[in-house]
Short mmCIF file of C-alpha atoms and ligand atoms in Angstrom, two decimals:
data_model
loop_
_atom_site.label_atom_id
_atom_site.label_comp_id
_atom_site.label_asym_id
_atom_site.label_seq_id
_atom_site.Cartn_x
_atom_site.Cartn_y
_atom_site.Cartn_z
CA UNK E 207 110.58 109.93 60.23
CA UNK E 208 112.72 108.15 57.72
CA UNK E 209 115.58 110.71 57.05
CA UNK E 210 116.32 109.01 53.68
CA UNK E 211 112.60 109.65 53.22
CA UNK E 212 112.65 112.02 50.28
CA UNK E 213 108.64 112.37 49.80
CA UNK E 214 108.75 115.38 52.22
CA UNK E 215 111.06 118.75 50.97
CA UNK E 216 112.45 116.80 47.71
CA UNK E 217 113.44 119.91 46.38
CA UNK E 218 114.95 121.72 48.72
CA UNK E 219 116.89 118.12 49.78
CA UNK E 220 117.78 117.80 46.02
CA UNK E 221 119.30 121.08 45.86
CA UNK E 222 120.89 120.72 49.23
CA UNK E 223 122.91 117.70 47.71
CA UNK E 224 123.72 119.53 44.41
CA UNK E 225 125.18 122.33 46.64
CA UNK E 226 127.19 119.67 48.60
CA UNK E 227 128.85 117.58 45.82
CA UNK E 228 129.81 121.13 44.11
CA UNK E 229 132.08 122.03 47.28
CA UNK E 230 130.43 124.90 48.01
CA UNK E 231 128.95 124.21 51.37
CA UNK E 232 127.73 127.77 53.40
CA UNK E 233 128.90 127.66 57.00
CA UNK E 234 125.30 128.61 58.57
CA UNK E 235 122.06 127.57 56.97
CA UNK E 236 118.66 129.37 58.60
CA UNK E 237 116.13 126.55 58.01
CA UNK E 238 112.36 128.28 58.97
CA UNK E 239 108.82 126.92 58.32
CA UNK E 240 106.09 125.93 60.70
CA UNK E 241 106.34 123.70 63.00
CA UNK E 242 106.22 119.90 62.26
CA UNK E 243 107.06 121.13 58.77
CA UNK E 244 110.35 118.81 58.93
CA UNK E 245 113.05 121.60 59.66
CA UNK E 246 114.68 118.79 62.18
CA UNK E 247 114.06 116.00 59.09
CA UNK E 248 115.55 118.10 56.48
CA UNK E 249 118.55 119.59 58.84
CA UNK E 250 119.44 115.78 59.79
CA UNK E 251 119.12 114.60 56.02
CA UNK E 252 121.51 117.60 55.19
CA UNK E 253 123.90 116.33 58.22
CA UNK E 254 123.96 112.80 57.31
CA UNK E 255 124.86 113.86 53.69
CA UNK E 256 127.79 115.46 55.22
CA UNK E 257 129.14 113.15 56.90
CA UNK E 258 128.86 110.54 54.90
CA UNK E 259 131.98 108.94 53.72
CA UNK E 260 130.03 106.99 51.16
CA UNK E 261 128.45 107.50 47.52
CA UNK E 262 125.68 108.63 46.60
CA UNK E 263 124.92 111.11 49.85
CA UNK E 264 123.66 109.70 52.18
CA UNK E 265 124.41 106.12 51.50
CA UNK E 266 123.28 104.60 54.77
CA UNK E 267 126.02 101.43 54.75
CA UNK E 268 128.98 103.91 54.80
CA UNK E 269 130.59 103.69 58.98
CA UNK E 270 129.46 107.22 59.14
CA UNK E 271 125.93 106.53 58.08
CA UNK E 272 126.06 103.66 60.41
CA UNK E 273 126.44 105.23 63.12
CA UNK E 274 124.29 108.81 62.35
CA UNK E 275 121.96 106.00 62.22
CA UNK E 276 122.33 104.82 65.41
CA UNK E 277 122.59 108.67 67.16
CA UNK E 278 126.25 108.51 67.46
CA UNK E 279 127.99 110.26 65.38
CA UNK E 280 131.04 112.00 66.80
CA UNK E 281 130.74 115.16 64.76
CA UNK E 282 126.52 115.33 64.64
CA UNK E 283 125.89 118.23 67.47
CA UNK E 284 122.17 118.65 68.74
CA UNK E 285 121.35 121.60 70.54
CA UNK E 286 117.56 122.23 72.23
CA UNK E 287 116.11 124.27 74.64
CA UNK E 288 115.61 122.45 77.69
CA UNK E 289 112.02 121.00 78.33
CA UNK E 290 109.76 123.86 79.18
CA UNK E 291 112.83 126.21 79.05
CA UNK E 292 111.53 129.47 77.22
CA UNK E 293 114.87 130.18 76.19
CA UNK E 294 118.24 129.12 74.35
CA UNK E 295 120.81 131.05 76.49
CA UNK E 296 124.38 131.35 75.68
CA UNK E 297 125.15 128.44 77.84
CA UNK E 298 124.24 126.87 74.41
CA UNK E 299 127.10 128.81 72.78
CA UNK E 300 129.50 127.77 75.51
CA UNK E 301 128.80 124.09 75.04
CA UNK E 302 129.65 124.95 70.82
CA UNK E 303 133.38 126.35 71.66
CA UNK E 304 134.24 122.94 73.68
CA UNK E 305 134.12 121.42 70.27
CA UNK E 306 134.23 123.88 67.93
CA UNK E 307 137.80 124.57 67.62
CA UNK E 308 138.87 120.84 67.64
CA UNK E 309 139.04 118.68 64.51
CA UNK E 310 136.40 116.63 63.51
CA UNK E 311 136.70 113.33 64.50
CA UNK E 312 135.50 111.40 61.62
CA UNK E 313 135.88 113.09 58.65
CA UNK E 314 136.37 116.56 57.07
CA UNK E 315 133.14 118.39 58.75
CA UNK E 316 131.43 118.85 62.48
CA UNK E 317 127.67 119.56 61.64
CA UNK E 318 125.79 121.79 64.83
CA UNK E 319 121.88 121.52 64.70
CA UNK E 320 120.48 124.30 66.89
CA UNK E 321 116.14 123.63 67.03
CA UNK E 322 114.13 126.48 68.23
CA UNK E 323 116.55 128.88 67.10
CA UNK E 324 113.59 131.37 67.68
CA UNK E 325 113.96 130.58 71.42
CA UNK E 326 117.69 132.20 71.25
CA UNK E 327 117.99 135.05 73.23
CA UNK E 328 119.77 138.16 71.86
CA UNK E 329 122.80 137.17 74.02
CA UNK E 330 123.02 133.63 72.55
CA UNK E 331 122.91 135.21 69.33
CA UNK E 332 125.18 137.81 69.60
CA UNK E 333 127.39 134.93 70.70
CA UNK E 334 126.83 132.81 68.18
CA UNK E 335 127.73 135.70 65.34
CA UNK E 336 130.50 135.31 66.30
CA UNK E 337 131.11 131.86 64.75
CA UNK E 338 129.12 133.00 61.86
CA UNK E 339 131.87 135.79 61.38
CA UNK E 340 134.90 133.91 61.17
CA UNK E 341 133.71 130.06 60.68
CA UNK E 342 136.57 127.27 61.19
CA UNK E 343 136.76 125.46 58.12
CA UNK E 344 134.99 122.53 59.63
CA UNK E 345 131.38 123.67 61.00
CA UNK E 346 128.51 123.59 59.31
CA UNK E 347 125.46 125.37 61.19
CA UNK E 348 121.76 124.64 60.89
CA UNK E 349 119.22 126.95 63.03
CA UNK E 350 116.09 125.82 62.81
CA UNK E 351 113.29 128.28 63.54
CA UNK E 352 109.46 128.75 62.93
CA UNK E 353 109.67 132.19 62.96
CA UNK E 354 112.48 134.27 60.72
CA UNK E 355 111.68 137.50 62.83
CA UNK E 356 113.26 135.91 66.48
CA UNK E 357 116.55 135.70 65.13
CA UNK E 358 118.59 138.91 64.62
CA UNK E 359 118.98 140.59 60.90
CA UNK E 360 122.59 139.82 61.59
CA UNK E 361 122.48 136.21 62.20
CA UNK E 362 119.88 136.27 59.04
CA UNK E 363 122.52 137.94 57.00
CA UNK E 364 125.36 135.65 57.50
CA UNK E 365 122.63 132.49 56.80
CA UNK E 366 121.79 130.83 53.90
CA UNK E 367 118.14 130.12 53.92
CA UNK E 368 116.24 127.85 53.17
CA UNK E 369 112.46 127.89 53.64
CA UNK E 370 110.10 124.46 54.37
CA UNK E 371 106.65 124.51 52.97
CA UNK E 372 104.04 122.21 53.34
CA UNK E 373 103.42 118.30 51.58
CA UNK E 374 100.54 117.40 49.97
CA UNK E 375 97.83 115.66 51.48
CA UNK E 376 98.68 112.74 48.94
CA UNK E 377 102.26 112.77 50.73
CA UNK E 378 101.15 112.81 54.21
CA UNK E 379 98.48 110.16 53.78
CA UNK E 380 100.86 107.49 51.77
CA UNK E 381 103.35 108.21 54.61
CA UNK E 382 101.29 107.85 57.61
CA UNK E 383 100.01 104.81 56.02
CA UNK E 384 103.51 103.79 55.57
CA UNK E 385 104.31 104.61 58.83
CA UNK E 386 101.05 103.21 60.41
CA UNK E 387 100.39 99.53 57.81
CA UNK E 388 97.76 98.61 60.70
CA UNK E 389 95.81 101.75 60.60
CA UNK E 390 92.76 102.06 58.86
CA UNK E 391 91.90 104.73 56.29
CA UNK E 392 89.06 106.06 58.89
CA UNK E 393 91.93 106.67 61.08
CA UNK E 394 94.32 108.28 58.72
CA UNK E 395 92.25 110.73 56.46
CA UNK E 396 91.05 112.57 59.31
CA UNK E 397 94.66 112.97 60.36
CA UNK E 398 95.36 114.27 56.83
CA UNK E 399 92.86 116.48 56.59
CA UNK E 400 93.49 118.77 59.66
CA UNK E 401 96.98 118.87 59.10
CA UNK E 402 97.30 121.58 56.54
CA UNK E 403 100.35 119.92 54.87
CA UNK E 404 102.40 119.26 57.56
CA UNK E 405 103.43 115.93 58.48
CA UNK E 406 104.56 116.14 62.33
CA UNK E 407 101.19 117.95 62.82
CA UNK E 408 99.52 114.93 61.51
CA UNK E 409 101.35 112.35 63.47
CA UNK E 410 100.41 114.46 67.07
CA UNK E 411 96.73 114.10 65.49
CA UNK E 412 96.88 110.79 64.93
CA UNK E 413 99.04 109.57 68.34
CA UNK E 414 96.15 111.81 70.68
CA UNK E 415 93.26 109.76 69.57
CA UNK E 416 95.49 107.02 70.36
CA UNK E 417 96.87 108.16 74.03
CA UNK E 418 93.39 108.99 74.88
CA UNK E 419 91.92 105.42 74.12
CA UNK E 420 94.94 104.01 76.03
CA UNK E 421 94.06 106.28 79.14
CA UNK E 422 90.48 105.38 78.66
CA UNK E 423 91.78 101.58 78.65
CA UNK E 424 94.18 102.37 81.87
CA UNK E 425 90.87 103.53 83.57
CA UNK E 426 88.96 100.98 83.11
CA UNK E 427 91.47 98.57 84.18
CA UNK E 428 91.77 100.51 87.54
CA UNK E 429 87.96 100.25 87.27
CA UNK E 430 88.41 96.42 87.08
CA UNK E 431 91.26 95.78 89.54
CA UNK E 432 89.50 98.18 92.53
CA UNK E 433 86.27 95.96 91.64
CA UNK E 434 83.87 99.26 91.10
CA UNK E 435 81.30 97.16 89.16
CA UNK E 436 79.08 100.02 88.85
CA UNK E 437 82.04 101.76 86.35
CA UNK E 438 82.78 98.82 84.37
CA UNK E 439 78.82 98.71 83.30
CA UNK E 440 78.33 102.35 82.70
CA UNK E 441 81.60 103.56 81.47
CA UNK E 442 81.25 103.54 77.75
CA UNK E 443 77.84 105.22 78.11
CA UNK E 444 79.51 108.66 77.85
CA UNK E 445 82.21 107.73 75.43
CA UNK E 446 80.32 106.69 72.58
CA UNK E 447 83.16 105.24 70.67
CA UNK E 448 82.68 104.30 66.93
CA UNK E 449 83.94 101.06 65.79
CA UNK E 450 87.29 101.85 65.40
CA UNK E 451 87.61 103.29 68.95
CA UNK E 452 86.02 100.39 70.35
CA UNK E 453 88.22 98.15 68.88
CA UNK E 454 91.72 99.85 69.37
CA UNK E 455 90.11 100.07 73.04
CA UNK E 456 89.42 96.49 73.46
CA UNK E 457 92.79 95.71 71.81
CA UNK E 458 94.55 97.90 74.41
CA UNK E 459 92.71 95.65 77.03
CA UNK E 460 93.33 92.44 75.67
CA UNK E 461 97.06 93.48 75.95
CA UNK E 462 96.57 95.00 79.18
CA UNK E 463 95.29 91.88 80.46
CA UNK E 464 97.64 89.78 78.97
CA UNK E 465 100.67 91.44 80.94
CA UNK E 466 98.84 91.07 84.00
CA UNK E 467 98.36 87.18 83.24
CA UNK E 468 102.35 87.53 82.54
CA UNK E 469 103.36 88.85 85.87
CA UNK E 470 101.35 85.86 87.02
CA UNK E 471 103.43 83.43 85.69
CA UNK E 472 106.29 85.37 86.29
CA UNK E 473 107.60 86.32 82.82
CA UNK E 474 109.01 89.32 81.70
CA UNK E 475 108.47 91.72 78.57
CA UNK E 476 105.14 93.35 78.82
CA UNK E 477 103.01 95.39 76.10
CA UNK E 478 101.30 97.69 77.84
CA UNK E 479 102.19 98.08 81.41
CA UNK E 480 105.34 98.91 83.09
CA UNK E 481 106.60 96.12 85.32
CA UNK E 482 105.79 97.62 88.91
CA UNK E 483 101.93 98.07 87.30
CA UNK E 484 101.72 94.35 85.91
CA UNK E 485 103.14 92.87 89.26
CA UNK E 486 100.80 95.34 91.17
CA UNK E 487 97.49 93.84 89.63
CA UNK E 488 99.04 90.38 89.64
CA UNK E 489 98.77 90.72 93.07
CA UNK E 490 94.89 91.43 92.81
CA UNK E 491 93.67 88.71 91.05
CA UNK E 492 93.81 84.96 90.06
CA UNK E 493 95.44 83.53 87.07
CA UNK E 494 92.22 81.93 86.48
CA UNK E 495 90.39 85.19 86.78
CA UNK E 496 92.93 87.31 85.00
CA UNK E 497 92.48 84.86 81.91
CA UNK E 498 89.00 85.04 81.59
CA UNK E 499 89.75 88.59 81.29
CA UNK E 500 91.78 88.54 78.57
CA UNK E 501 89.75 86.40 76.96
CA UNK E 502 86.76 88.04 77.63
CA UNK E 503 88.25 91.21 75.62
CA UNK E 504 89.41 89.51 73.15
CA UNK E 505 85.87 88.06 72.21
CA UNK E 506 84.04 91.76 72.63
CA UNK E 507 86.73 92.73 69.90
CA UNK E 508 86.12 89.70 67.49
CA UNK E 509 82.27 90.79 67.98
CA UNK E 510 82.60 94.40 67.40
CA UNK E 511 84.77 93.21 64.12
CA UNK E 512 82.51 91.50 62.81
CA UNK E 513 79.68 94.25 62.87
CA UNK E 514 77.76 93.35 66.41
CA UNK E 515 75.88 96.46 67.96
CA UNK E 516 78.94 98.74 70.06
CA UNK E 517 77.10 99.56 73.07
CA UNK E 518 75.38 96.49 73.80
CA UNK E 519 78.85 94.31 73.10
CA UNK E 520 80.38 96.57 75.69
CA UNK E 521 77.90 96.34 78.47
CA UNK E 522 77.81 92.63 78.30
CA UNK E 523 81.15 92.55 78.62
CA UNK E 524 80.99 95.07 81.74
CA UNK E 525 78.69 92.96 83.32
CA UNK E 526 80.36 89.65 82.60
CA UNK E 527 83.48 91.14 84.35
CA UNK E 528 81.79 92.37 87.02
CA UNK E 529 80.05 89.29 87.83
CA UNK E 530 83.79 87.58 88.57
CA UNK E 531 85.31 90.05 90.36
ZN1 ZN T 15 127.27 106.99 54.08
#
């Protein structure tokens, strides 16, 4: 997401600025809504503001902004529970008071993002009052949590909050179509729809109908490669894709294909594949045979776009593989 984005939160960014240029930054800010809502968004718009050396906050060509940009900013501290980890332990606090105490390196601030603050346990946050309670001048905390109730009245107390709610549906669909230009409205609405105003949800809704076409491509490849002709012509029997699915599908095998016919001719930068995959079904095939592939997918898709029946598209195209193999 585009942290200078301000469709998402306006408000609560708006006021967050006002509070800034006014001097009167708190030392621990409790960010909570649900998840996706933006709590990360907002609390890295808040911490780019702050360490920006530039006018107005954020002004993204500032050496500060340059750099938050580019995920290294000196004083920008990320803290996250470890995949799968259930828990934020103290160890989390420990890592803090290396840095803590020191000056910031940039500027006049050192900005600590703590996500899944609800995943602190009560030691970590017993620990962590402890900054609360006598702040150096320089932090500024933001604990982002889904749910208020996980973190300790104490910690809550010595927070300023600020509560996320969700966009719009207008707002999520303008940005996913911002984000997405190549995706069609069929794609997007759904997306828009089931995601109750929350933007992150929208984009996980929108990248699984992807992943799963892109396994369903991956399969079929391994269908082609291991020659199991009896696959390629009944595999899209059971998947019943609409038009849309058939033709991110046959896109995804068109570029599938094509990195295959590049690890033929030895060249680099593939699309789809990772290089030990390419080089793997390079080895399986002919160049001549890998391009009539390619262009074999590329033809089913040109078909399907222009309105031919799904189905029958994809079995001929089954069976004119399988007749090369
Ligand atoms: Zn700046």
């Amino acid at each position: 997401m585009d942290i200078a984005d301000m469709r998402f939160n306006r408000r609560e960014k708006e006021s967050f600025l006002k509070e800034l240029a006014s001097g009167r930054l708190s030392h621990a800010y409790i960010v909570e809504g649900a998840e996706g809502v933006g709590k990360f968004t907002f609390a890295s718009f808040a911490a780019n503001a702050i360490l920006c050396g530039g006018e107005p906050k954020p002004c993204g060509k500032c050496s500060d902004c340059v750099k938050f940009a580019a995920g290294s900013h000196p004083d920008l501290f990320v803290f996250a529970p470890e995949k799968d980890a259930s828990q934020l332990t103290v160890n989390v606090v420990r890592e803090i008071k290396k840095s803590i105490y020191l000056m910031p390196n940039e500027g006049a601030k050192k900005v600590y993002i703590i996500r899944d603050g609800q995943k602190m346990n009560v030691q970590a946050q017993n620990a962590l009052l402890k900054f609360f309670e006598e702040p150096p001048e320089s932090a500024v905390f933001f604990v982002l949590t889904d749910k208020r109730e996980a973190l300790l009245p104490t910690v809550i107390s010595r927070g300023q909050i600020i509560t996320l709610y969700p966009a719009s549906n207008a707002d999520v669909g303008s940005w996913l179509r911002q984000m997405f230009p190549r995706k069609t409205n069929e794609e997007i609405e759904p997306a828009v729809r089931m995601c109750e105003g929350i933007p992150g949800k929208a984009l996980t809704l929108l990248e699984k109908r992807f992943s799963q076409i892109r396994a369903d491509a991956e399969e079929y490849a391994r269908a082609v490669f291991g020659r199991d002709g009896f696959k390629l012509i009944s595999f899209f029997k059971a998947k019943r894709y609409d038009r849309q699915k058939a033709k991110d599908f046959l896109l995804m095998l068109f570029s599938l294909f094509s990195d295959v016919l590049r690890a033929k001719e030895r060249t680099q930068n593939f699309a789809f594949l990772d290089t030990e995959q390419a080089v793997s079904y390079a080895r399986q095939t002919t160049e001549r045979k890998i391009t009539f592939l390619a262009e074999r997918a590329l033809s089913a898709f040109e078909e399907i776009d222009g309105n031919a029946n799904i189905n029958l598209t994809l079995t001929a195209m089954g069976a004119d593989i399988n007749s090369i193999l």
